[in-house]
């Protein structure tokens, strides 16, 4: 390396860094001398040192030297180096020394502090920033206040429609956006109505500023963390929310806008005007916006004529009509049954009246006049929703809500295009088929005791997709508001038997000789050729051969329809195909016990029924249909068999769009609920029911049809469920007084209805099915069902020893004639024995045929009768009690799967 590039030796007393720190802070332009020098200039280049003769001030280290230099006002200038030419300080000085002599606008980081203290702001800086921040916020708030306007109530009467489309893309109806509203003056609104909402919603309305800071903070925080949105807490805020129809987004920015509008309204608008605006814009349910529309929708009177009780009732509707309207809203939420809603509405109404008395708005004497719910009228008034359209719209709306596409409130605001699965032609054909039977057979005027309150329900599902093609919900959606295709509570009876057969073919029967803990593993899959008892009054046994007893030690004697036995004595054995064809109860009740009722339930759920719609799952009668699934679910479950075991959830909406684009598109999901050979064998057995059994009225010339009839306890409901390879349809029939004045709505018997001695699934339901399907199948290819593969083993094919008669078992001594289809598809209740035995409570109630006409149990429950539906002794409640009406899970959208 050359000599001139060799690193010079470091001077004593701190080295070159110290020398640099010792340079002068002078701005004269001279070369700086090392700090601590005695006046001598820098050493010559040839010396190779920086002032060997200088006297250096001792420092503890570089940091201390640097701080000392800063205290003395000196710069951090490099000491002059004659050999390198040195560096002159700029005029006026640069660096920290010069900066120290000048004040910055914001002294941050602080020039006169060192280390971490430089980053701690001064109190002056903090105070200044706070003043500036709040000043800016105040200015922004003032600007926002100036920019927002007071809402115009008249403009809220305009909103968008929801448009519903048929499956072919043509428009079905535009509804939901029309505003059933008539704005009236506050003088036309009773004082009791004004005071009812004040007492219930905002008792400080007359004195507050129009906003509730705590409520606003709570709503903003809840939305910020992703929780549910919340409405305004004061009447003023709610009025502003109702009036801001042009922006219904649930965002923080909208809430902020609502806040400033509420402040302006509270400051500039008279309280009476705010109250009138609120009462004229609030939604009360039933499509009614405003108090005048609500008075008409619920009571068919003008608002000025409302009494205090009706005012308190309507104040309750403001809370949310879905859960307070006495008519119920089970299509939106299965929990919103008429009974539950009435209970909630009455409680809320009474609470409002009590508060009105407490706040001095109502006298106690007047309050005491209103202790029950006021009578309300039919909930529908929109003629565009008449006929079946209202039921279709309800079903589609419920689907949109259940799938979290939009809330009920958002749907009411309008602006959605909802594309459905409904086939217009099939909907019309199904309605015509029902009306044809009703017109020809049902005559309430001629036979009021038997033909009044007759109702039908129906649904048709595409097996390949699960799409609901048609429904029949009732006579007219504007007159009969319960959708009979969905939730009714009508038990399905013997149409449940195919699920028992499917369970026996899927899992098999348990080994009667195996240990209890091994029974679930040691099973034998059942062939349709397996033999089971066809004996009437058969004593039901557990899978191991022991007699079944309930908690009270009572036995179960299963009765067949007509009180007859099937098969040759003394064994009365028939194969399962014949048992299904003739709908023999004793065969399927015992089969269900052998398979296990838990497996029967699992098979029904696998096929597509909702778990919450299944009841009495621990009693033998479960296998013969004491449950009450909807017509939609029954059609969808049978569709699983139609498509060789492939199960798809029934659905009614294919796509939903709005101004923002496509919100939802349905995707068909398929699962293999049953092996192909299981489903195809069930179908093959059900074909014989239509070809030569109880369902012959459902035959379609030239087409293969599989199906099952069903009639239930006390002849209170009748069904036919059947399918071709292309379409599955369920039809129900029942009598139920659904007059709102009848608080205990129950199913009624159908003996003599339509001039028939007894209603069976083979009668009117099968006729309606056949008439509808004949039209629905026109133009479609005549497809055949798959040929079933052999399955399972023949159970019980060995003769059993001749039973010995006992006091508790009735012995048949001669063959019983085979009943006609119209006689045999019923499912009678357990019968008393000849000596009455354990069924002593039924001994004196035998009917003409020897079967009980009105069953019961020691607890006083039960209904007895046609379908072998016996009471539930452990609870005092009958699994087959038709008044129960399992409203929470039997519907198309009820329960967790909605």
XYZ file of C-alpha atoms in Angstrom, residues 104-749:
646
model
C -38.922 25.643 15.347
C -42.690 25.830 14.978
C -43.054 22.354 16.452
C -40.151 21.483 18.671
C -40.361 17.730 18.241
C -38.243 15.802 18.785
C -37.135 18.280 21.426
C -33.787 19.987 20.766
C -32.879 20.577 24.388
C -33.408 17.024 25.603
C -31.223 13.979 25.164
C -31.772 10.270 24.753
C -35.307 9.037 25.160
C -36.381 12.380 26.690
C -36.134 13.959 23.248
C -39.215 11.914 22.243
C -41.403 12.911 25.191
C -43.602 15.837 24.024
C -43.831 18.920 26.177
C -47.035 19.921 27.889
C -47.289 22.877 25.557
C -47.175 20.587 22.548
C -49.793 18.204 24.029
C -52.103 21.075 24.936
C -51.748 22.612 21.527
C -52.489 19.361 19.760
C -55.605 18.734 21.870
C -56.908 22.208 21.233
C -56.241 21.794 17.544
C -57.899 18.366 17.406
C -61.045 19.411 19.201
C -61.180 22.589 17.204
C -61.013 20.587 13.980
C -63.686 18.181 15.248
C -65.921 21.088 16.207
C -65.459 22.615 12.810
C -66.225 19.289 11.103
C -69.308 18.791 13.276
C -70.489 22.277 12.469
C -69.984 21.635 8.777
C -71.814 18.294 8.985
C -74.663 19.899 10.921
C -74.966 22.598 8.287
C -74.939 20.107 5.420
C -77.642 17.688 6.662
C -81.285 18.504 6.282
C -84.496 17.742 8.106
C -86.154 14.654 6.497
C -89.402 15.023 4.603
C -92.000 12.511 5.808
C -93.907 12.649 2.523
C -90.925 11.252 0.603
C -90.824 8.105 2.719
C -94.007 6.855 1.037
C -91.949 5.972 -2.025
C -89.805 2.842 -2.037
C -88.758 0.053 -4.345
C -90.601 -3.185 -4.969
C -89.298 -6.701 -4.576
C -89.852 -8.572 -7.818
C -90.442 -12.334 -7.706
C -89.914 -14.473 -10.793
C -91.203 -17.874 -11.893
C -88.748 -20.633 -12.737
C -88.948 -19.715 -16.440
C -87.829 -16.140 -15.715
C -91.211 -14.462 -16.186
C -92.423 -12.100 -13.472
C -94.646 -13.598 -10.806
C -95.419 -10.519 -8.716
C -93.895 -7.214 -7.605
C -94.535 -6.707 -3.944
C -93.015 -5.621 -0.648
C -92.014 -2.159 -1.774
C -95.504 -0.742 -2.041
C -96.104 1.378 1.005
C -99.432 0.826 2.670
C -99.383 4.238 4.280
C -101.637 7.240 4.730
C -100.045 10.157 6.557
C -102.431 11.782 9.020
C -102.219 14.766 11.322
C -101.350 14.323 14.992
C -104.848 15.477 15.897
C -106.164 12.313 14.216
C -103.939 10.089 16.347
C -105.439 9.302 19.774
C -103.589 10.650 22.798
C -103.490 7.084 24.109
C -101.514 6.018 21.021
C -99.083 8.899 21.420
C -98.594 8.151 25.098
C -98.331 4.388 24.536
C -95.242 4.710 22.335
C -93.730 7.349 24.615
C -94.258 5.151 27.673
C -92.851 2.069 25.979
C -90.161 3.513 23.709
C -88.858 6.805 25.127
C -90.351 8.150 28.358
C -88.094 11.273 28.279
C -89.165 12.178 24.737
C -90.743 15.495 25.711
C -87.598 16.742 27.461
C -84.590 15.081 25.807
C -82.432 16.570 23.059
C -83.391 13.879 20.603
C -80.339 11.656 20.953
C -79.091 9.054 23.373
C -75.257 9.205 23.452
C -74.979 5.908 25.314
C -77.215 4.147 22.838
C -75.273 5.584 19.899
C -71.934 4.528 21.374
C -73.316 1.060 22.028
C -74.589 0.735 18.441
C -71.327 1.990 16.906
C -69.235 -0.306 19.085
C -71.443 -3.271 18.276
C -71.156 -2.698 14.524
C -67.409 -2.034 14.743
C -66.804 -5.427 16.309
C -69.016 -7.150 13.734
C -72.077 -7.660 15.915
C -75.729 -7.074 15.078
C -76.778 -3.588 14.122
C -78.944 -1.640 16.520
C -81.568 1.009 15.939
C -81.932 4.463 17.437
C -82.692 4.657 21.107
C -84.990 7.697 21.110
C -88.176 8.361 19.197
C -86.370 11.151 17.354
C -83.600 8.812 16.244
C -86.068 6.136 15.194
C -88.062 8.696 13.232
C -84.898 9.807 11.431
C -83.997 6.175 10.717
C -87.463 5.528 9.280
C -87.261 8.641 7.123
C -83.842 7.902 5.621
C -85.079 5.356 3.098
C -82.577 6.376 0.428
C -79.743 4.951 2.511
C -80.530 1.771 4.395
C -76.925 0.534 4.721
C -75.999 -0.590 8.226
C -72.660 1.212 8.467
C -70.912 3.504 10.921
C -71.008 6.375 8.424
C -74.783 6.046 8.162
C -75.076 6.035 11.940
C -72.989 9.207 12.100
C -75.236 10.814 9.520
C -78.310 9.743 11.493
C -76.740 11.297 14.590
C -76.355 14.742 13.016
C -79.794 14.599 11.432
C -81.268 13.647 14.826
C -79.480 16.521 16.531
C -80.793 18.944 13.925
C -84.305 17.544 14.095
C -84.250 17.695 17.899
C -83.102 21.302 17.833
C -85.241 22.674 15.012
C -88.422 20.555 14.847
C -91.323 20.710 17.299
C -91.820 17.595 19.455
C -95.385 17.104 18.236
C -94.197 17.156 14.647
C -91.514 14.576 15.451
C -94.026 12.325 17.192
C -96.476 12.576 14.292
C -93.689 11.801 11.832
C -92.599 8.781 13.873
C -96.101 7.337 14.140
C -96.667 7.916 10.408
C -93.436 6.181 9.293
C -93.063 3.257 11.713
C -93.615 -0.275 10.408
C -96.286 -2.209 12.312
C -96.230 -5.448 10.324
C -98.698 -6.794 7.748
C -97.244 -4.372 5.188
C -98.573 -1.399 7.170
C -96.404 1.705 7.497
C -97.888 4.345 9.751
C -100.605 4.266 12.367
C -103.512 4.744 9.961
C -102.489 1.777 7.808
C -101.863 -0.293 10.945
C -105.309 0.485 12.356
C -106.841 -0.700 9.112
C -104.606 -3.776 8.800
C -105.323 -5.093 12.294
C -108.733 -3.673 13.256
C -110.274 -2.347 10.011
C -110.903 1.039 11.560
C -109.439 4.530 11.406
C -106.661 5.439 13.793
C -108.780 8.088 15.476
C -111.184 5.352 16.642
C -108.586 3.175 18.403
C -109.215 2.452 22.076
C -106.438 2.374 24.722
C -106.096 -1.407 24.519
C -105.700 -1.335 20.742
C -103.185 1.504 21.050
C -101.099 -0.514 23.527
C -101.353 -3.512 21.195
C -100.029 -1.525 18.221
C -97.233 -0.143 20.379
C -96.204 -3.773 20.902
C -96.142 -4.345 17.124
C -93.447 -1.662 16.867
C -91.141 -4.090 18.692
C -91.286 -6.443 15.704
C -94.442 -7.854 14.163
C -92.768 -11.175 13.325
C -92.852 -12.128 17.001
C -95.915 -10.167 18.148
C -98.517 -10.476 15.388
C -101.172 -12.922 16.706
C -101.417 -14.463 13.238
C -97.888 -15.794 13.602
C -95.032 -15.859 11.118
C -93.816 -19.465 11.050
C -92.662 -19.137 7.440
C -90.025 -16.678 8.692
C -89.298 -18.296 12.041
C -90.875 -21.573 13.236
C -90.786 -20.167 16.771
C -93.188 -17.388 15.748
C -96.302 -19.554 16.104
C -99.699 -17.926 16.602
C -99.832 -19.180 20.197
C -96.349 -17.927 21.064
C -96.948 -14.579 19.372
C -100.230 -14.083 21.199
C -98.517 -14.708 24.504
C -95.741 -12.233 23.727
C -98.139 -9.610 22.386
C -100.391 -9.817 25.436
C -97.447 -9.512 27.811
C -96.066 -6.492 25.946
C -99.481 -4.871 25.716
C -100.077 -5.259 29.448
C -96.637 -3.866 30.217
C -97.371 -0.800 28.078
C -100.694 -0.194 29.820
C -99.039 -0.502 33.231
C -96.404 2.056 32.256
C -99.076 4.418 30.986
C -100.724 4.268 34.397
C -97.351 4.708 36.153
C -96.479 7.819 34.131
C -99.919 9.340 34.564
C -101.119 8.835 30.980
C -104.018 6.503 31.833
C -106.333 5.951 34.762
C -106.332 2.628 36.542
C -110.046 2.222 35.899
C -109.555 2.570 32.141
C -106.525 0.315 32.212
C -108.523 -2.454 33.886
C -110.864 -2.624 30.875
C -108.113 -4.018 28.653
C -106.800 -7.290 30.028
C -107.035 -9.444 26.885
C -105.800 -9.088 23.336
C -108.128 -7.147 21.063
C -109.606 -9.145 18.197
C -107.675 -8.727 14.959
C -108.652 -9.443 11.370
C -107.095 -11.459 8.545
C -103.481 -10.393 8.076
C -103.485 -10.144 4.275
C -104.961 -7.332 2.262
C -102.763 -7.144 -0.865
C -104.876 -8.585 -3.666
C -101.703 -9.220 -5.686
C -100.958 -11.972 -3.172
C -104.294 -13.750 -3.543
C -104.652 -17.392 -4.509
C -101.377 -19.308 -4.212
C -99.106 -16.305 -4.892
C -99.017 -15.232 -1.251
C -97.915 -18.687 -0.129
C -95.200 -18.774 -2.803
C -93.935 -15.333 -1.817
C -93.922 -16.293 1.877
C -91.903 -19.416 1.107
C -89.372 -17.511 -0.989
C -89.069 -14.706 1.584
C -88.489 -17.233 4.336
C -85.736 -18.829 2.271
C -84.035 -15.476 1.709
C -84.113 -14.715 5.428
C -83.041 -18.200 6.521
C -80.051 -18.106 4.180
C -78.971 -14.714 5.596
C -79.318 -13.050 2.214
C -81.416 -10.223 3.651
C -83.293 -9.501 6.852
C -87.067 -9.219 7.063
C -86.699 -5.460 7.549
C -84.466 -5.128 4.490
C -86.966 -7.079 2.399
C -89.698 -4.708 3.489
C -87.625 -1.821 2.166
C -87.648 -3.438 -1.286
C -85.158 -3.423 -4.119
C -84.586 -7.191 -4.499
C -85.098 -9.468 -7.491
C -85.889 -12.972 -6.267
C -85.811 -15.850 -8.754
C -87.764 -18.901 -7.597
C -88.054 -22.582 -8.514
C -91.847 -22.461 -8.888
C -93.310 -23.739 -12.141
C -96.318 -21.553 -12.968
C -98.146 -24.282 -14.893
C -97.694 -26.869 -12.151
C -98.810 -24.443 -9.438
C -101.980 -23.739 -11.388
C -102.597 -27.436 -12.080
C -102.203 -28.388 -8.418
C -104.639 -25.688 -7.359
C -107.158 -26.840 -9.986
C -106.876 -30.464 -8.838
C -107.619 -29.549 -5.235
C -110.478 -27.240 -6.200
C -111.981 -29.968 -8.361
C -112.226 -32.427 -5.464
C -113.408 -29.716 -3.091
C -116.132 -28.582 -5.474
C -117.327 -32.110 -6.270
C -117.054 -33.728 -2.840
C -116.943 -31.141 -0.029
C -120.163 -29.306 0.851
C -119.996 -27.319 4.119
C -123.542 -26.027 3.699
C -125.060 -29.461 3.153
C -122.876 -31.254 5.736
C -121.659 -28.578 8.159
C -120.858 -31.115 10.884
C -118.481 -33.089 8.697
C -117.438 -30.869 5.775
C -116.736 -27.588 7.500
C -113.063 -26.673 8.080
C -111.762 -29.204 5.520
C -108.297 -28.236 4.329
C -105.755 -29.560 1.850
C -102.030 -29.072 1.479
C -99.591 -30.163 -1.176
C -96.076 -29.861 -2.541
C -94.167 -31.146 -5.553
C -90.360 -31.527 -5.656
C -87.908 -32.303 -8.451
C -85.898 -35.416 -7.370
C -82.843 -34.432 -9.437
C -82.312 -31.043 -7.749
C -84.606 -30.673 -4.753
C -86.311 -27.690 -6.393
C -89.853 -27.081 -5.162
C -91.938 -26.923 -8.331
C -95.394 -26.365 -6.886
C -97.247 -26.017 -3.610
C -100.841 -25.751 -2.488
C -101.024 -23.663 0.669
C -104.770 -23.219 1.063
C -107.847 -21.728 -0.530
C -106.501 -18.158 -0.762
C -103.468 -16.533 0.820
C -105.495 -13.402 1.581
C -108.149 -15.396 3.430
C -106.383 -18.456 4.823
C -102.942 -17.387 6.015
C -101.438 -20.682 7.220
C -99.400 -22.310 4.472
C -100.628 -25.915 4.422
C -97.667 -26.982 2.297
C -95.404 -26.079 5.164
C -96.308 -26.209 8.852
C -99.686 -27.699 9.825
C -99.117 -30.293 12.546
C -101.016 -32.969 10.605
C -99.567 -36.424 11.339
C -98.390 -38.420 8.332
C -99.596 -41.863 9.425
C -98.656 -44.877 7.314
C -96.729 -42.782 4.778
C -93.932 -43.052 7.358
C -93.604 -46.829 6.890
C -91.145 -46.650 3.950
C -88.564 -45.146 6.324
C -88.923 -48.207 8.572
C -88.330 -50.471 5.600
C -85.332 -48.386 4.481
C -83.808 -48.646 7.970
C -84.245 -52.445 7.937
C -82.517 -52.651 4.556
C -79.737 -50.205 5.463
C -78.809 -51.396 8.953
C -80.740 -54.621 9.423
C -82.485 -56.094 12.440
C -80.647 -56.799 15.671
C -79.656 -60.307 16.701
C -82.285 -61.510 19.181
C -79.799 -63.965 20.686
C -76.905 -61.565 21.012
C -75.885 -59.746 24.174
C -77.373 -56.254 24.572
C -73.988 -54.596 24.096
C -73.425 -56.627 20.917
C -76.868 -56.150 19.424
C -75.965 -52.980 17.526
C -73.060 -54.728 15.822
C -74.693 -58.077 15.104
C -77.337 -57.207 12.538
C -78.960 -58.890 9.564
C -79.999 -56.812 6.557
C -83.629 -57.508 5.715
C -85.017 -58.677 2.388
C -88.503 -57.560 1.260
C -89.357 -61.265 1.328
C -88.838 -61.392 5.107
C -91.857 -62.581 7.058
C -93.495 -60.572 9.832
C -96.689 -60.913 11.776
C -99.902 -59.661 10.244
C -101.863 -60.447 13.376
C -104.375 -58.008 14.771
C -103.970 -57.059 18.442
C -100.433 -58.311 18.308
C -98.428 -58.041 21.507
C -95.404 -55.958 20.534
C -92.028 -57.321 21.596
C -88.531 -55.996 22.007
C -85.918 -57.182 19.523
C -84.864 -59.957 21.926
C -88.368 -61.453 22.082
C -89.359 -60.040 25.475
C -92.708 -58.255 25.685
C -92.405 -54.475 25.493
C -93.667 -52.526 28.519
C -93.848 -48.854 29.177
C -92.736 -47.213 32.427
C -95.963 -48.302 34.101
C -95.574 -51.911 33.067
C -98.270 -51.663 30.396
C -98.065 -53.870 27.304
C -98.719 -52.751 23.741
C -101.288 -54.605 21.624
C -101.119 -53.352 18.046
C -104.387 -53.133 16.136
C -104.715 -53.276 12.340
C -107.220 -51.302 10.342
C -110.621 -52.912 10.360
C -109.560 -54.994 13.362
C -108.445 -57.788 11.022
C -105.433 -60.083 10.781
C -103.401 -60.955 7.669
C -101.802 -64.278 6.801
C -102.692 -67.842 7.692
C -103.319 -68.817 11.319
C -101.918 -69.588 13.717
C -98.755 -67.653 12.755
C -100.309 -64.925 10.580
C -97.039 -64.272 8.780
C -96.823 -62.132 5.651
C -93.850 -60.790 3.768
C -92.931 -57.096 3.997
C -94.043 -56.389 0.428
C -97.579 -57.528 1.264
C -97.434 -55.716 4.604
C -96.632 -52.468 2.764
C -99.204 -53.109 0.065
C -101.986 -53.609 2.600
C -100.528 -51.147 5.150
C -100.422 -53.681 7.991
C -99.562 -51.925 11.232
C -98.463 -54.867 13.350
C -95.789 -55.844 10.797
C -94.106 -52.446 10.708
C -94.396 -51.702 14.407
C -92.582 -54.970 15.181
C -90.055 -54.374 12.384
C -89.293 -50.965 13.847
C -88.673 -52.531 17.260
C -86.338 -55.131 15.736
C -84.333 -52.544 13.820
C -84.334 -50.034 16.641
C -86.382 -46.845 16.702
C -83.190 -44.802 16.772
C -82.268 -46.266 13.390
C -85.776 -45.629 12.039
C -85.420 -41.988 13.035
C -81.982 -41.822 11.459
C -83.324 -43.220 8.190
C -86.116 -40.608 8.133
C -83.626 -37.808 8.747
C -81.253 -39.203 6.128
C -84.100 -39.146 3.623
C -84.712 -35.457 4.323
C -87.100 -35.038 7.252
C -86.179 -32.526 9.938
C -85.300 -34.042 13.328
C -87.537 -31.575 15.166
C -90.566 -32.793 13.227
C -90.205 -36.334 14.594
C -91.953 -37.128 17.850
C -92.551 -40.127 20.105
C -89.282 -41.751 19.038
C -89.180 -44.057 22.065
C -92.627 -45.624 21.550
C -93.591 -48.454 19.174
C -96.133 -46.228 17.379
C -93.310 -44.053 16.059
C -92.990 -46.458 13.125
C -96.538 -45.815 11.895
C -96.427 -42.056 11.586
C -97.262 -40.094 14.719
C -94.868 -37.371 13.526
C -95.926 -34.331 11.533
C -93.436 -33.323 8.807
C -94.624 -30.834 6.214
C -95.850 -31.770 2.745
C -92.705 -30.186 1.301
C -90.457 -32.341 3.458
C -92.420 -35.517 2.747
C -92.232 -34.920 -1.000
C -88.501 -34.235 -0.723
C -87.891 -37.355 1.413
C -89.688 -39.607 -1.079
C -87.669 -37.902 -3.843
C -84.601 -39.444 -2.197
C -86.006 -42.886 -3.000
C -86.966 -41.737 -6.498
C -83.340 -40.845 -7.296
C -81.832 -44.095 -5.982
C -80.877 -42.777 -2.546
C -79.481 -39.366 -3.512
C -80.755 -36.751 -1.068
C -80.999 -33.025 -1.776
C -82.422 -30.295 0.406
C -85.670 -28.802 -0.919
C -85.268 -25.169 -1.956
C -87.387 -22.407 -3.457
C -84.932 -19.643 -4.454
C -82.322 -19.974 -7.181
C -80.908 -16.440 -7.251
C -81.238 -13.066 -5.492
C -79.988 -9.770 -6.897
C -80.230 -6.060 -6.115
C -78.602 -2.855 -7.333
C -75.241 -4.103 -6.025
C -75.337 -7.246 -8.151
C -75.904 -10.929 -7.406
C -76.239 -11.607 -3.687
C -76.986 -15.327 -3.815
C -76.975 -18.256 -6.209
C -78.209 -21.648 -5.060
C -75.835 -24.566 -5.407
C -77.322 -28.063 -5.390
C -75.575 -30.319 -2.894
C -76.099 -34.062 -3.122
C -75.390 -36.746 -0.570
C -75.896 -40.486 -0.858
C -78.382 -41.059 1.959
C -78.966 -44.722 1.057
C -77.150 -47.213 -1.091
C -78.677 -47.521 -4.506
C -79.959 -51.034 -3.867
C -81.665 -49.940 -0.634
C -83.545 -47.049 -2.261
C -84.413 -49.023 -5.383
C -85.853 -51.877 -3.314
C -87.973 -49.432 -1.295
C -89.241 -48.004 -4.596
C -89.977 -51.495 -5.915
C -92.067 -52.299 -2.820
C -93.917 -48.962 -3.066
C -94.742 -49.682 -6.707
C -96.874 -52.633 -5.571
C -98.883 -50.281 -3.318
C -100.030 -48.356 -6.412
C -100.282 -51.351 -8.736
C -102.247 -53.673 -6.473
C -102.620 -52.192 -3.016
C -104.124 -49.282 -1.147
C -102.897 -46.684 -3.685
C -104.536 -47.873 -6.891
C -106.358 -44.528 -7.262
C -102.982 -42.918 -7.985
C -102.188 -44.969 -11.072
C -100.965 -43.079 -14.149
C -101.596 -45.083 -17.340
C -98.346 -45.983 -19.050
C -96.151 -44.660 -16.223
C -94.476 -46.310 -13.277
C -95.604 -44.843 -9.963
C -94.452 -45.582 -6.421
C -96.268 -44.258 -3.384
C -97.906 -44.800 -0.034
C -101.231 -43.962 1.544
C -101.656 -42.859 5.124
C -104.526 -42.211 7.504
C -104.051 -41.226 11.099
C -105.445 -41.303 14.564
C -109.160 -40.673 14.846
C -109.386 -40.207 11.074
C -108.120 -36.643 11.541
C -105.692 -36.527 8.624
C -105.076 -38.455 5.409
C -102.116 -38.446 3.036
C -100.874 -39.745 -0.248
C -97.190 -39.355 -1.082
C -95.906 -40.728 -4.348
C -93.470 -40.200 -7.180
C -92.423 -40.928 -10.704
C -88.743 -40.807 -11.682
C -89.190 -37.108 -12.576
C -91.419 -35.687 -9.817
C -92.334 -36.374 -6.166
C -95.596 -35.035 -4.750
C -97.272 -35.120 -1.328
C -100.938 -34.356 -0.676
C -102.469 -33.937 2.778
C -106.060 -33.558 3.929
C -107.350 -32.653 7.384
C -110.010 -30.734 9.259
C -108.955 -27.938 11.581
C -110.856 -24.953 12.838
C -108.373 -22.121 12.414
C -110.803 -19.349 13.314
C -108.847 -16.818 15.344
C -111.649 -16.717 17.914
C -110.950 -20.382 18.679
C -107.996 -20.301 21.069
C -107.687 -24.095 21.220
C -107.331 -24.998 17.568
C -107.513 -28.759 17.163
C -107.807 -31.291 14.379
C -111.309 -32.635 13.839
C -112.460 -36.111 12.818
